[in-house]
């Protein structure tokens, strides 16, 4: 089983962004933790981060037939990107959306997710742990389906 973890714009800056929303850990640390989680679950994991909407759409399309599930934090594109939503919908790879911060308790514009409706679920507000719970939930769902 192969899981792709996708991070959107500015998440390469984790560790420098507002700690009250995003914590103090770096993206490299987060990915290292997720490697360990994947190993404990007996699945393969790959990572992709981009600041570019088209590159994120490309990686989702390229994942068809190669990955069984996606954990995605679309970051700011969550709230704006019809293209990313369409890519997720067309790929039909089960995906869970993650946000480090609780997007429902912040600016009004962050309360809207264009991408969540085409994901099987969303986890927000649990910090970096949210990625781990997302991966565990996704693998459980995928195992139940197979
Ligand atoms: C975020 C929330 C978004 O609103 C924001 O633009 C981000 C990160 C989060 O993980 O909490 O860049 O997706």
mmCIF file of N, CA and C in Angstrom, residues 2-6 44-48 59-60 62-63 67-72 93-94 96 135 138:
data_model
loop_
_atom_site.group_PDB
_atom_site.id
_atom_site.type_symbol
_atom_site.label_atom_id
_atom_site.label_comp_id
_atom_site.label_asym_id
_atom_site.label_seq_id
_atom_site.Cartn_x
_atom_site.Cartn_y
_atom_site.Cartn_z
ATOM 1 N N UNK A 2 0.543 2.215 -0.862
ATOM 2 C CA UNK A 2 1.380 3.422 -0.970
ATOM 3 C C UNK A 2 0.560 4.680 -0.690
ATOM 4 N N UNK A 3 1.091 5.493 0.200
ATOM 5 C CA UNK A 3 0.422 6.741 0.595
ATOM 6 C C UNK A 3 1.288 7.922 0.165
ATOM 7 N N UNK A 4 0.629 8.913 -0.423
ATOM 8 C CA UNK A 4 1.326 10.143 -0.809
ATOM 9 C C UNK A 4 0.891 11.278 0.120
ATOM 10 N N UNK A 5 1.873 11.937 0.717
ATOM 11 C CA UNK A 5 1.594 13.080 1.589
ATOM 12 C C UNK A 5 1.953 14.352 0.814
ATOM 13 N N UNK A 6 0.944 15.189 0.593
ATOM 14 C CA UNK A 6 1.136 16.404 -0.213
ATOM 15 C C UNK A 6 0.960 17.631 0.676
ATOM 16 N N UNK A 44 4.072 2.072 2.426
ATOM 17 C CA UNK A 44 5.098 2.951 1.857
ATOM 18 C C UNK A 44 4.565 4.377 1.838
ATOM 19 N N UNK A 45 5.458 5.323 2.037
ATOM 20 C CA UNK A 45 5.031 6.727 2.001
ATOM 21 C C UNK A 45 5.992 7.550 1.161
ATOM 22 N N UNK A 46 5.417 8.512 0.445
ATOM 23 C CA UNK A 46 6.189 9.444 -0.356
ATOM 24 C C UNK A 46 5.704 10.856 -0.026
ATOM 25 N N UNK A 47 6.571 11.847 -0.251
ATOM 26 C CA UNK A 47 6.215 13.213 0.143
ATOM 27 C C UNK A 47 6.382 14.164 -1.041
ATOM 28 N N UNK A 48 5.518 15.182 -1.072
ATOM 29 C CA UNK A 48 5.634 16.212 -2.102
ATOM 30 C C UNK A 48 5.176 17.534 -1.507
ATOM 31 N N UNK A 59 0.936 16.475 -9.614
ATOM 32 C CA UNK A 59 1.349 15.343 -8.765
ATOM 33 C C UNK A 59 0.142 14.472 -8.416
ATOM 34 N N UNK A 60 -1.022 15.084 -8.303
ATOM 35 C CA UNK A 60 -2.249 14.309 -8.016
ATOM 36 C C UNK A 60 -2.591 13.449 -9.239
ATOM 37 N N UNK A 62 -0.523 12.432 -11.545
ATOM 38 C CA UNK A 62 0.542 11.417 -11.687
ATOM 39 C C UNK A 62 0.401 10.295 -10.662
ATOM 40 N N UNK A 63 -0.327 10.553 -9.581
ATOM 41 C CA UNK A 63 -0.481 9.540 -8.517
ATOM 42 C C UNK A 63 -1.469 8.438 -8.912
ATOM 43 N N UNK A 67 -0.495 5.387 -6.338
ATOM 44 C CA UNK A 67 -0.734 5.538 -4.894
ATOM 45 C C UNK A 67 -2.158 5.108 -4.553
ATOM 46 N N UNK A 68 -2.299 4.538 -3.358
ATOM 47 C CA UNK A 68 -3.610 4.057 -2.907
ATOM 48 C C UNK A 68 -4.370 5.117 -2.126
ATOM 49 N N UNK A 69 -3.637 6.060 -1.540
ATOM 50 C CA UNK A 69 -4.293 7.081 -0.729
ATOM 51 C C UNK A 69 -3.436 8.333 -0.644
ATOM 52 N N UNK A 70 -4.104 9.442 -0.341
ATOM 53 C CA UNK A 70 -3.420 10.742 -0.258
ATOM 54 C C UNK A 70 -3.776 11.425 1.066
ATOM 55 N N UNK A 71 -2.759 11.936 1.738
ATOM 56 C CA UNK A 71 -2.958 12.864 2.860
ATOM 57 C C UNK A 71 -2.529 14.223 2.322
ATOM 58 N N UNK A 72 -3.427 15.196 2.373
ATOM 59 C CA UNK A 72 -3.103 16.488 1.754
ATOM 60 C C UNK A 72 -3.431 17.662 2.661
ATOM 61 N N UNK A 93 -8.588 9.063 -5.921
ATOM 62 C CA UNK A 93 -7.740 8.376 -4.937
ATOM 63 C C UNK A 93 -8.236 8.842 -3.565
ATOM 64 N N UNK A 94 -8.626 7.919 -2.679
ATOM 65 C CA UNK A 94 -9.123 8.356 -1.377
ATOM 66 C C UNK A 94 -8.133 9.298 -0.681
ATOM 67 N N UNK A 96 -7.466 12.316 2.560
ATOM 68 C CA UNK A 96 -7.869 12.991 3.796
ATOM 69 C C UNK A 96 -7.161 14.342 3.845
ATOM 70 N N UNK A 135 -3.116 9.652 8.468
ATOM 71 C CA UNK A 135 -2.500 8.487 7.839
ATOM 72 C C UNK A 135 -3.073 7.193 8.424
ATOM 73 N N UNK A 138 -6.643 6.756 7.132
ATOM 74 C CA UNK A 138 -6.648 6.432 5.699
ATOM 75 C C UNK A 138 -6.276 4.968 5.474
#
